[in-house]
Coordinates of C-alpha atoms and ligand atoms in Angstrom, one line a residue:
X1 CA 58.5 -15.3 51.6
X2 CA 58.2 -12.0 53.5
X3 CA 56.8 -9.2 51.4
X4 CA 59.0 -6.4 50.1
X5 CA 57.3 -3.3 51.3
X6 CA 57.2 -0.4 48.8
X7 CA 57.1 3.3 49.8
X8 CA 55.6 6.2 48.0
X9 CA 56.5 9.7 49.2
X10 CA 54.0 12.4 48.4
X11 CA 55.4 16.0 48.4
X12 CA 53.9 19.3 47.3
X13 CA 55.2 22.4 45.6
X14 CA 54.4 25.9 44.5
X15 CA 51.5 26.6 47.0
X16 CA 49.9 24.8 49.9
X17 CA 46.3 23.5 49.9
X18 CA 46.7 21.7 46.6
X19 CA 45.1 18.6 48.2
X20 CA 48.1 16.3 48.8
X21 CA 46.1 14.3 51.3
X22 CA 43.3 13.6 48.8
X23 CA 45.9 12.9 46.1
X24 CA 47.7 10.3 48.2
X25 CA 44.3 8.8 49.3
X26 CA 43.2 8.7 45.6
X27 CA 46.3 6.8 44.4
X28 CA 45.9 4.6 47.5
X29 CA 42.4 3.8 46.4
X30 CA 43.6 2.9 42.9
X31 CA 46.3 0.6 44.4
X32 CA 43.7 -1.0 46.7
X33 CA 41.5 -1.6 43.6
X34 CA 44.5 -3.4 42.2
X35 CA 44.4 -5.7 45.2
X36 CA 47.3 -4.2 47.2
X37 CA 47.2 -3.6 51.0
X38 CA 47.9 0.1 51.5
X39 CA 48.3 2.5 54.3
X40 CA 49.2 6.2 54.4
X41 CA 51.2 8.2 56.9
X42 CA 51.4 12.0 57.3
X43 CA 54.5 13.8 58.4
X44 CA 53.6 17.3 59.7
X45 CA 56.6 19.7 59.9
X46 CA 55.1 22.0 62.5
X47 CA 56.4 22.0 66.1
X48 CA 53.1 21.4 67.9
X49 CA 53.1 17.9 69.5
X50 CA 49.7 17.2 68.1
X51 CA 46.9 19.3 66.6
X52 CA 44.7 18.7 69.7
X53 CA 45.5 22.1 71.2
X54 CA 45.5 24.1 67.9
X55 CA 42.6 26.4 67.1
X56 CA 40.2 25.3 64.5
X57 CA 41.1 28.5 62.6
X58 CA 44.6 27.2 62.3
X59 CA 44.0 23.6 61.8
X60 CA 40.5 22.6 60.8
X61 CA 39.1 19.3 62.2
X62 CA 41.1 17.2 64.6
X63 CA 40.7 13.7 63.4
X64 CA 40.8 11.1 66.2
X65 CA 41.9 7.5 65.7
X66 CA 40.7 4.3 67.5
X67 CA 43.8 4.3 69.6
X68 CA 43.0 7.8 70.8
X69 CA 45.4 10.1 69.1
X70 CA 44.5 13.6 67.8
X71 CA 45.7 13.8 64.3
X72 CA 45.6 15.8 61.1
X73 CA 42.3 15.9 59.1
X74 CA 44.1 14.3 56.1
X75 CA 43.9 11.0 58.1
X76 CA 40.2 11.2 57.7
X77 CA 40.5 11.3 53.9
X78 CA 42.8 8.3 54.1
X79 CA 40.3 6.3 56.0
X80 CA 37.4 7.3 53.9
X81 CA 39.3 6.5 50.7
X82 CA 41.3 3.4 51.5
X83 CA 39.3 1.9 54.4
X84 CA 42.4 1.3 56.5
X85 CA 42.1 2.3 60.1
X86 CA 44.7 4.8 61.1
X87 CA 46.7 4.7 64.4
X88 CA 49.2 6.8 66.3
X89 CA 51.8 5.5 63.8
X90 CA 50.2 7.2 60.9
X91 CA 50.7 10.8 61.9
X92 CA 54.0 12.4 63.2
X93 CA 54.7 16.0 63.8
X94 CA 58.2 17.6 64.1
X95 CA 57.1 18.5 67.7
X96 CA 56.8 14.8 68.5
X97 CA 60.1 13.9 66.8
X98 CA 62.1 16.6 68.5
X99 CA 60.4 15.8 71.8
X100 CA 61.6 12.1 71.5
X101 CA 65.1 13.1 70.6
X102 CA 65.4 15.7 73.4
X103 CA 64.0 13.3 76.0
X104 CA 66.6 10.7 74.9
X105 CA 69.3 13.3 75.1
X106 CA 68.3 14.1 78.7
X107 CA 68.5 10.5 79.6
X108 CA 72.0 10.4 78.3
X109 CA 71.1 7.9 75.5
X110 CA 73.5 9.7 73.0
X111 CA 76.5 9.0 75.2
X112 CA 77.8 12.6 75.2
X113 CA 77.6 13.1 71.4
X114 CA 76.5 16.4 70.0
X115 CA 72.8 15.9 69.1
X116 CA 72.0 17.2 65.6
X117 CA 69.3 17.4 63.0
X118 CA 71.4 15.0 60.9
X119 CA 71.6 12.2 61.9
X120 CA 69.6 12.3 65.1
X121 CA 66.3 13.9 63.9
X122 CA 66.5 12.3 60.5
X123 CA 67.2 8.9 62.1
X124 CA 64.1 9.3 64.3
X125 CA 62.0 10.2 61.2
X126 CA 63.3 7.2 59.3
X127 CA 62.6 4.9 62.3
X128 CA 59.0 6.1 62.4
X129 CA 58.5 5.4 58.7
X130 CA 60.2 2.0 58.8
X131 CA 58.1 1.0 61.8
X132 CA 55.0 1.1 59.7
X133 CA 56.6 -0.9 56.9
X134 CA 58.1 -3.4 59.3
X135 CA 54.6 -4.5 60.5
X136 CA 54.5 -6.3 57.2
X137 CA 50.8 -5.6 57.1
X138 CA 51.1 -3.6 53.9
X139 CA 52.4 -3.9 50.4
X140 CA 52.6 -0.2 50.0
X141 CA 53.2 2.6 52.6
X142 CA 52.4 6.2 51.4
X143 CA 54.2 8.9 53.3
X144 CA 52.7 12.4 52.8
X145 CA 54.9 15.3 53.8
X146 CA 53.0 18.3 55.0
X147 CA 53.8 21.8 53.7
X148 CA 55.6 22.6 50.5
X149 CA 59.2 22.0 49.3
X150 CA 61.3 24.9 50.3
X151 CA 59.7 25.3 53.7
X152 CA 62.5 25.6 56.3
X153 CA 60.9 23.2 58.8
X154 CA 60.3 20.6 56.1
X155 CA 64.0 20.2 55.3
X156 CA 64.8 17.4 57.9
X157 CA 61.9 15.4 56.6
X158 CA 63.0 15.6 53.0
X159 CA 66.6 14.8 54.0
X160 CA 65.3 11.8 55.9
X161 CA 63.5 10.7 52.8
X162 CA 66.6 11.0 50.7
X163 CA 68.5 8.8 53.1
X164 CA 65.5 6.4 53.4
X165 CA 65.5 5.9 49.6
X166 CA 69.2 5.1 49.6
X167 CA 68.6 2.5 52.4
X168 CA 65.6 0.9 50.6
X169 CA 66.7 1.2 47.0
X170 CA 65.1 3.3 44.2
X171 CA 63.2 0.2 43.0
X172 CA 61.2 0.0 46.2
X173 CA 60.5 3.7 46.6
X174 CA 59.0 6.5 44.5
X175 CA 58.2 10.2 44.8
X176 CA 55.0 11.7 43.6
X177 CA 55.1 15.5 43.6
X178 CA 51.9 17.6 43.5
X179 CA 52.3 20.9 41.8
X180 CA 50.2 23.8 40.4
X181 CA 50.1 24.8 36.7
X182 CA 48.5 28.3 36.9
X183 CA 46.7 29.8 33.9
X184 CA 47.4 33.5 33.2
X185 CA 44.3 35.0 31.7
X186 CA 46.1 38.1 30.4
X187 CA 48.5 36.1 28.3
X188 CA 46.1 33.1 27.8
X189 CA 48.7 30.6 28.8
X190 CA 49.4 27.9 31.3
X191 CA 52.6 28.4 33.1
X192 CA 55.0 25.6 33.9
X193 CA 57.8 27.6 35.4
X194 CA 56.6 27.4 39.0
X195 CA 56.5 23.6 38.6
X196 CA 60.0 23.6 37.2
X197 CA 61.2 25.7 40.2
X198 CA 59.6 23.5 42.8
X199 CA 61.1 20.4 41.2
X200 CA 64.4 22.1 41.1
X201 CA 64.0 22.7 44.9
X202 CA 63.4 19.0 45.4
X203 CA 66.3 18.0 43.3
X204 CA 68.6 20.4 45.2
X205 CA 68.0 18.2 48.3
X206 CA 68.6 15.1 46.2
X207 CA 65.0 14.0 45.5
X208 CA 64.0 13.2 41.9
X209 CA 60.3 12.9 41.5
X210 CA 59.0 10.0 39.5
X211 CA 55.5 11.3 38.9
X212 CA 54.1 14.8 38.8
X213 CA 50.4 15.5 39.5
X214 CA 49.7 18.8 37.9
X215 CA 46.8 20.6 39.5
X216 CA 45.1 22.7 36.8
X217 CA 41.6 24.1 36.1
X218 CA 41.9 23.3 32.3
X219 CA 43.3 20.6 30.1
X220 CA 47.1 20.2 30.0
X221 CA 48.3 20.4 26.5
X222 CA 50.8 17.9 25.2
X223 CA 53.3 20.6 24.5
X224 CA 53.1 21.7 28.2
X225 CA 53.4 18.0 29.3
X226 CA 56.5 17.5 27.2
X227 CA 58.0 20.7 28.5
X228 CA 57.4 19.8 32.1
X229 CA 58.8 16.3 31.5
X230 CA 61.9 17.6 29.9
X231 CA 62.7 20.3 32.5
X232 CA 61.8 18.1 35.4
X233 CA 63.4 14.9 34.1
X234 CA 60.3 12.9 34.4
X235 CA 58.9 10.8 31.6
X236 CA 55.9 12.4 29.8
X237 CA 53.6 9.6 30.7
X238 CA 54.3 10.3 34.4
X239 CA 53.1 13.9 34.0
X240 CA 49.5 13.6 35.1
X241 CA 46.8 16.2 34.6
X242 CA 45.0 16.6 37.9
X243 CA 41.9 18.8 37.2
X244 CA 39.6 20.3 39.8
X245 CA 36.6 18.1 40.3
X246 CA 33.1 18.8 41.6
X247 CA 33.5 16.0 44.2
X248 CA 36.7 14.7 45.7
X249 CA 35.5 11.1 45.1
X250 CA 35.8 11.7 41.4
X251 CA 39.6 12.1 41.7
X252 CA 40.6 8.4 41.8
X253 CA 38.5 7.9 38.6
X254 CA 40.1 10.9 37.0
X255 CA 43.6 9.6 37.8
X256 CA 42.6 6.3 36.5
X257 CA 41.9 7.8 33.0
X258 CA 45.7 8.1 32.9
X259 CA 46.2 4.6 34.4
X260 CA 47.9 6.1 37.4
X261 CA 47.4 2.9 39.5
X262 CA 49.1 0.7 36.9
X263 CA 51.9 3.2 36.2
X264 CA 52.7 3.4 39.9
X265 CA 52.6 -0.3 40.4
X266 CA 54.8 -0.9 37.4
X267 CA 57.3 1.7 38.6
X268 CA 57.5 -0.2 41.9
X269 CA 58.0 -3.5 40.1
X270 CA 54.7 -4.9 41.3
X271 CA 52.9 -7.5 39.1
X272 CA 50.3 -6.2 36.6
X273 CA 46.8 -6.7 37.9
X274 CA 43.2 -5.8 36.9
X275 CA 41.7 -2.9 38.8
X276 CA 38.2 -3.2 40.2
X277 CA 36.6 0.2 40.6
X278 CA 33.0 -0.8 39.9
X279 CA 31.7 -0.1 43.4
X280 CA 33.5 3.3 43.5
X281 CA 32.2 4.3 40.1
X282 CA 28.6 3.5 41.1
X283 CA 29.0 5.6 44.3
X284 CA 30.4 8.6 42.3
X285 CA 27.6 8.2 39.8
X286 CA 25.1 8.5 42.6
X287 CA 26.8 11.5 44.0
X288 CA 26.4 13.2 40.6
X289 CA 22.8 12.0 39.9
X290 CA 20.7 12.0 43.0
X291 CA 16.9 11.5 42.6
X292 CA 16.0 13.9 45.4
X293 CA 17.2 16.7 47.4
X294 CA 17.2 17.4 51.2
X295 CA 18.5 20.3 53.3
X296 CA 19.9 19.8 56.7
X297 CA 20.8 22.6 59.2
X298 CA 24.0 22.5 61.1
X299 CA 24.1 24.8 64.1
X300 CA 27.7 25.4 65.2
X301 CA 30.1 28.1 66.2
X302 CA 32.5 27.8 63.2
X303 CA 30.0 28.1 60.4
X304 CA 32.6 29.9 58.2
X305 CA 35.2 27.3 58.8
X306 CA 34.0 24.3 56.9
X307 CA 37.3 22.4 57.5
X308 CA 36.4 22.1 61.2
X309 CA 33.5 19.9 60.2
X310 CA 35.2 18.0 57.4
X311 CA 34.2 14.5 58.5
X312 CA 30.6 15.5 59.1
X313 CA 30.4 17.1 55.6
X314 CA 31.7 13.9 54.0
X315 CA 29.5 11.6 56.1
X316 CA 26.5 13.5 54.6
X317 CA 27.8 12.8 51.1
X318 CA 28.0 9.1 52.0
X319 CA 24.5 9.2 53.6
X320 CA 23.1 11.0 50.6
X321 CA 24.2 8.2 48.3
X322 CA 22.5 5.6 50.5
X323 CA 19.3 7.6 50.3
X324 CA 19.6 8.6 46.6
X325 CA 19.6 12.2 47.7
X326 CA 21.8 15.2 47.5
X327 CA 22.2 16.6 51.0
X328 CA 22.6 20.3 51.1
X329 CA 24.0 21.7 54.3
X330 CA 22.7 25.0 55.7
X331 CA 25.1 26.6 58.2
X332 CA 23.2 28.1 61.1
X333 CA 25.3 30.5 63.3
X334 CA 24.7 29.5 66.9
X335 CA 25.5 33.0 68.1
X336 CA 22.5 34.4 66.2
X337 CA 19.9 31.8 67.3
X338 CA 17.6 32.4 70.2
X339 CA 14.5 30.7 71.6
X340 CA 12.4 33.5 70.0
X341 CA 13.9 33.5 66.5
X342 CA 14.8 29.8 66.0
X343 CA 11.7 29.1 64.0
X344 CA 12.7 31.3 61.1
X345 CA 15.8 29.2 60.5
X346 CA 13.8 26.0 60.2
X347 CA 11.5 27.1 57.3
X348 CA 13.7 25.4 54.7
X349 CA 15.5 22.6 56.6
X350 CA 14.3 19.1 57.2
X351 CA 16.7 18.1 60.0
X352 CA 19.0 19.7 62.5
X353 CA 22.5 18.6 63.4
X354 CA 24.4 20.1 66.3
X355 CA 28.1 19.1 66.0
X356 CA 30.9 18.8 68.6
X357 CA 32.5 21.9 70.0
X358 CA 34.2 23.5 73.0
X359 CA 33.5 26.5 75.1
X360 CA 30.5 28.5 76.1
X361 CA 30.2 30.8 73.1
X362 CA 27.1 29.9 71.1
X363 CA 25.9 27.3 73.5
X364 CA 22.5 29.1 74.2
X365 CA 21.9 29.3 70.5
X366 CA 22.5 25.5 70.1
X367 CA 20.1 24.9 73.0
X368 CA 17.5 27.1 71.3
X369 CA 17.8 25.3 68.0
X370 CA 17.4 22.0 69.7
X371 CA 14.4 23.3 71.6
X372 CA 12.7 24.2 68.3
X373 CA 13.6 20.8 66.7
X374 CA 12.3 18.9 69.7
X375 CA 9.0 20.8 69.9
X376 CA 8.4 20.8 66.1
X377 CA 9.3 17.1 65.7
X378 CA 12.2 18.0 63.3
X379 CA 14.7 15.1 63.1
X380 CA 17.6 15.9 65.4
X381 CA 21.1 14.5 65.5
X382 CA 23.4 15.7 68.3
X383 CA 27.1 14.9 68.3
X384 CA 29.2 15.2 71.5
X385 CA 28.5 18.8 72.5
X386 CA 25.2 18.4 70.5
X387 CA 24.2 15.6 72.9
X388 CA 25.2 17.7 75.9
X389 CA 23.1 20.7 74.7
X390 CA 20.1 18.3 74.1
X391 CA 20.3 17.1 77.7
X392 CA 20.5 20.7 79.0
X393 CA 17.5 21.7 76.9
X394 CA 15.5 18.8 78.1
X395 CA 16.5 19.3 81.7
X396 CA 15.4 23.0 81.6
X397 CA 12.3 22.8 79.5
X398 CA 10.9 19.3 80.3
X399 CA 12.3 18.4 83.7
X400 CA 11.8 22.0 85.0
X401 CA 15.4 22.2 86.2
X402 CA 15.9 26.0 85.8
X403 CA 19.3 27.1 84.7
X404 CA 20.4 23.5 84.2
X405 CA 23.8 23.7 82.4
X406 CA 27.1 22.1 81.7
X407 CA 29.8 23.1 84.1
X408 CA 31.9 23.8 81.0
X409 CA 29.6 26.8 80.3
X410 CA 28.7 27.8 83.9
X411 CA 30.4 26.2 86.8
X412 CA 28.0 27.7 89.3
X413 CA 24.9 26.2 87.7
X414 CA 22.4 24.8 90.3
X415 CA 21.9 21.7 88.0
X416 CA 25.1 20.5 86.5
X417 CA 23.5 18.0 84.2
X418 CA 26.7 17.8 82.2
X419 CA 29.8 17.7 84.3
X420 CA 33.4 16.5 84.6
X421 CA 34.0 13.0 85.7
X422 CA 35.7 12.9 89.1
X423 CA 38.9 11.7 87.6
X424 CA 39.0 14.8 85.4
X425 CA 38.4 17.4 88.0
X426 CA 42.0 18.2 89.0
X427 CA 43.5 17.9 85.6
X428 CA 44.7 21.3 84.3
X429 CA 47.2 20.5 81.5
X430 CA 45.7 20.7 78.1
X431 CA 46.2 17.7 75.7
X432 CA 45.8 14.2 76.9
X433 CA 43.1 15.0 79.5
X434 CA 40.2 14.0 77.4
X435 CA 38.2 10.8 76.9
X436 CA 39.8 10.0 73.5
X437 CA 39.6 7.2 71.0
X438 CA 37.5 4.1 70.8
X439 CA 35.2 3.2 73.7
X440 CA 32.6 0.4 73.8
X441 CA 29.0 1.1 74.0
X442 CA 26.1 -1.2 74.6
X443 CA 22.8 -0.2 73.0
X444 CA 19.3 -0.9 74.3
X445 CA 17.3 -3.3 72.2
X446 CA 14.6 -1.5 70.1
X447 CA 16.3 1.9 70.4
X448 CA 16.7 3.9 67.2
X449 CA 20.4 3.5 67.5
X450 CA 20.1 -0.3 67.8
X451 CA 17.9 -0.3 64.7
X452 CA 20.5 1.8 62.8
X453 CA 23.5 -0.3 63.8
X454 CA 21.7 -3.6 63.7
X455 CA 23.7 -4.8 66.7
X456 CA 23.9 -4.2 70.4
X457 CA 27.7 -3.8 71.0
X458 CA 29.4 -1.0 69.1
X459 CA 32.7 0.9 69.5
X460 CA 33.0 4.5 68.6
X461 CA 35.6 7.3 68.9
X462 CA 35.5 10.0 71.5
X463 CA 37.0 13.4 72.1
X464 CA 35.6 15.3 75.1
X465 CA 36.1 16.1 78.8
X466 CA 32.5 16.4 80.0
X467 CA 29.8 13.7 80.5
X468 CA 26.2 13.4 81.2
X469 CA 25.9 13.6 85.0
X470 CA 24.6 10.2 86.1
X471 CA 22.9 11.7 89.2
X472 CA 20.4 13.4 86.9
X473 CA 19.7 10.4 84.7
X474 CA 16.7 9.1 86.7
X475 CA 15.0 12.5 86.4
X476 CA 15.7 12.7 82.6
X477 CA 14.3 9.2 82.2
X478 CA 11.2 9.8 84.3
X479 CA 10.4 12.7 81.9
X480 CA 10.7 10.6 78.8
X481 CA 14.4 10.7 77.7
X482 CA 15.7 7.3 76.9
X483 CA 19.3 6.3 77.7
X484 CA 19.8 4.2 74.6
X485 CA 23.5 3.4 75.1
X486 CA 26.1 3.3 77.8
X487 CA 29.7 2.4 78.2
X488 CA 29.5 -1.1 79.9
X489 CA 32.5 -0.6 82.1
X490 CA 32.0 2.9 83.4
X491 CA 28.2 3.3 83.0
X492 CA 28.8 6.6 81.3
X493 CA 25.9 7.7 79.0
X494 CA 26.8 7.3 75.3
X495 CA 23.4 7.7 73.5
X496 CA 20.2 9.5 74.4
X497 CA 16.9 9.4 72.5
X498 CA 13.4 10.8 72.7
X499 CA 11.1 7.9 71.8
X500 CA 8.1 10.2 71.3
X501 CA 9.9 12.1 68.6
X502 CA 10.2 11.2 64.9
X503 CA 14.0 10.8 65.1
X504 CA 15.9 12.5 68.0
X505 CA 19.3 11.1 68.9
X506 CA 22.3 12.5 70.8
X507 CA 25.6 10.6 70.9
X508 CA 28.6 11.4 73.1
X509 CA 31.0 10.1 70.5
X510 CA 31.9 11.2 67.0
X511 CA 30.2 8.8 64.5
X512 CA 31.3 11.0 61.5
X513 CA 34.9 9.8 62.0
X514 CA 34.0 6.3 60.9
X515 CA 31.8 7.0 57.9
X516 CA 33.5 5.8 54.7
X517 CA 32.7 5.7 51.0
X518 CA 30.6 2.5 50.4
X519 CA 30.4 2.1 54.2
X520 CA 28.2 5.0 55.4
X521 CA 27.8 5.4 59.1
X522 CA 24.4 4.0 60.0
X523 CA 23.3 7.0 62.1
X524 CA 24.0 9.4 59.3
X525 CA 22.2 7.1 56.9
X526 CA 19.1 6.9 59.1
X527 CA 19.2 10.6 60.0
X528 CA 19.0 11.6 56.3
X529 CA 16.2 9.0 55.9
X530 CA 14.3 10.5 58.8
X531 CA 14.8 14.0 57.3
X532 CA 13.4 12.9 54.0
X533 CA 10.5 11.3 55.9
X534 CA 9.9 14.6 57.8
X535 CA 9.9 16.5 54.5
X536 CA 7.4 14.1 53.0
X537 CA 5.1 14.3 56.1
X538 CA 5.1 18.0 55.9
X539 CA 4.2 17.9 52.2
X540 CA 1.4 15.5 52.9
X541 CA 0.0 17.7 55.5
X542 CA 0.1 20.7 53.3
X543 CA -1.5 18.8 50.4
X544 CA -4.2 17.8 52.8
X545 CA -4.7 21.4 53.9
X546 CA -4.9 22.4 50.2
X547 CA -1.5 24.1 49.9
X548 CA -0.2 24.1 46.4
X549 CA 2.9 21.9 46.2
X550 CA 4.4 24.1 43.5
X551 CA 3.9 27.3 45.3
X552 CA 6.9 29.6 45.8
X553 CA 9.2 28.6 48.6
X554 CA 8.7 24.9 48.2
Ligands
LIG601 N1 33.2 20.5 75.0 C1 32.6 19.3 75.3 C2 33.4 18.4 76.2 O1 34.6 18.6 76.3 C3 32.3 18.5 74.0 C4 33.4 18.2 73.2 C5 33.1 17.8 71.8 O2 32.0 18.1 71.3 N2 34.0 17.1 71.1 O3 33.0 17.5 76.7

């Protein structure tokens, strides 16, 4: 018997940034724990075709899938929480939807009809949602709608959902609405009116929520719950208190206190099952109760924009749990760092990570930070641009290639150790010109990377234009750099290491995109372990030299 797919629509009201993505991912985790196959889609009402060309100030991290699409950072939360790999079918923007419809119109596919938001845009939205359900790979498909109810550009999406629910039947669909219950300190009260209004807005379009997740910073009183239930026409047991938590990984457990998984599955007519959240609980317990502490420096350009490094930050939470450590991240501004002052930034960090990035700004600071890490034997992890800067640093200071650089930063450099591949040189259109998505890599036996992964053949996700220039590889190797991994088909460099160093790795790909709860990326795990080792080595040396372990500054 083919399975009846169930759909859960997640909408938001009152204000943005309430954490709809994490809410969807958390309920998804609970349903997974009940044994259901789950996936989550995100519908973004903005008109950009994808977030690839949007500024990090606008959009935060661009999350890349195996099949090479640049998507919203919420897809990262989905993968980390539900362990389902996302694809191009999991993220759609209004830009893509309009583009498809307009292209069809130009081809004459609409046979002379007037092309309109209803039904043509809404049909295209419904087709994209149905496509995921029709794979029959999932029991439950979540559909998160970006923005808040009432946004003009979100209207076609909500209208499409209204029609979709009619097509599929109320019993196979449900709406979870995330809302804010503000507390007014001057009157000492929680206010339910904004929630009532946002639900009113939903009902105006013909959408009746089945469950309300009420974001609050204090307990929701029963009287408020009953009031919300009454005014919003939702049963009181479906009005869920969604408190702020110190870690996002606590959220599924908090929801579970209200049996959210069971309530959702019952509402969808799915059989009652026993949830198994034991592994997740252990993980969260370790996040809360680490036995040690380690500080890692991250040297990048957007230090004030933590959303740009979302997956890296989360990968360190995962890696901390594996090492029984709390990893604190210290943000180092690459525009402040120089070869002369780098040392002072290293006094209280035990490892350096240089993340991905674009453009020349801050590149010399990153190179300076790497120089210090290399010379002082501080564990170093370079990701994408981080690898490229490590190659530039090594070429300049070890191989003696003065002014070696990436042609991204200086296209007149005498030594373009990082360069465009020939196939890229004449491409000028932004978007779609990068090496994107999963590429194979073959690791060298006995490399640090091989030891971390425990296998030779790996596949990792990419997002970059520039590459290590293979015509310099012999020189780099002669001076002691190890090419620890290459793409077998193209020969492009994927992993570099310095075997004489405690732990020094650069990767051309983005390992952070594949780190998940209870499935930490092995390079992050080993990097944190190396940082702990480095800290212990330093302590041993100081003890040997008679420095008091409890002295200030330790
Ligand atoms: N700007 C570099 C490139 O395009 C690195 C990109 C990145 O770090 N993701 O190759």
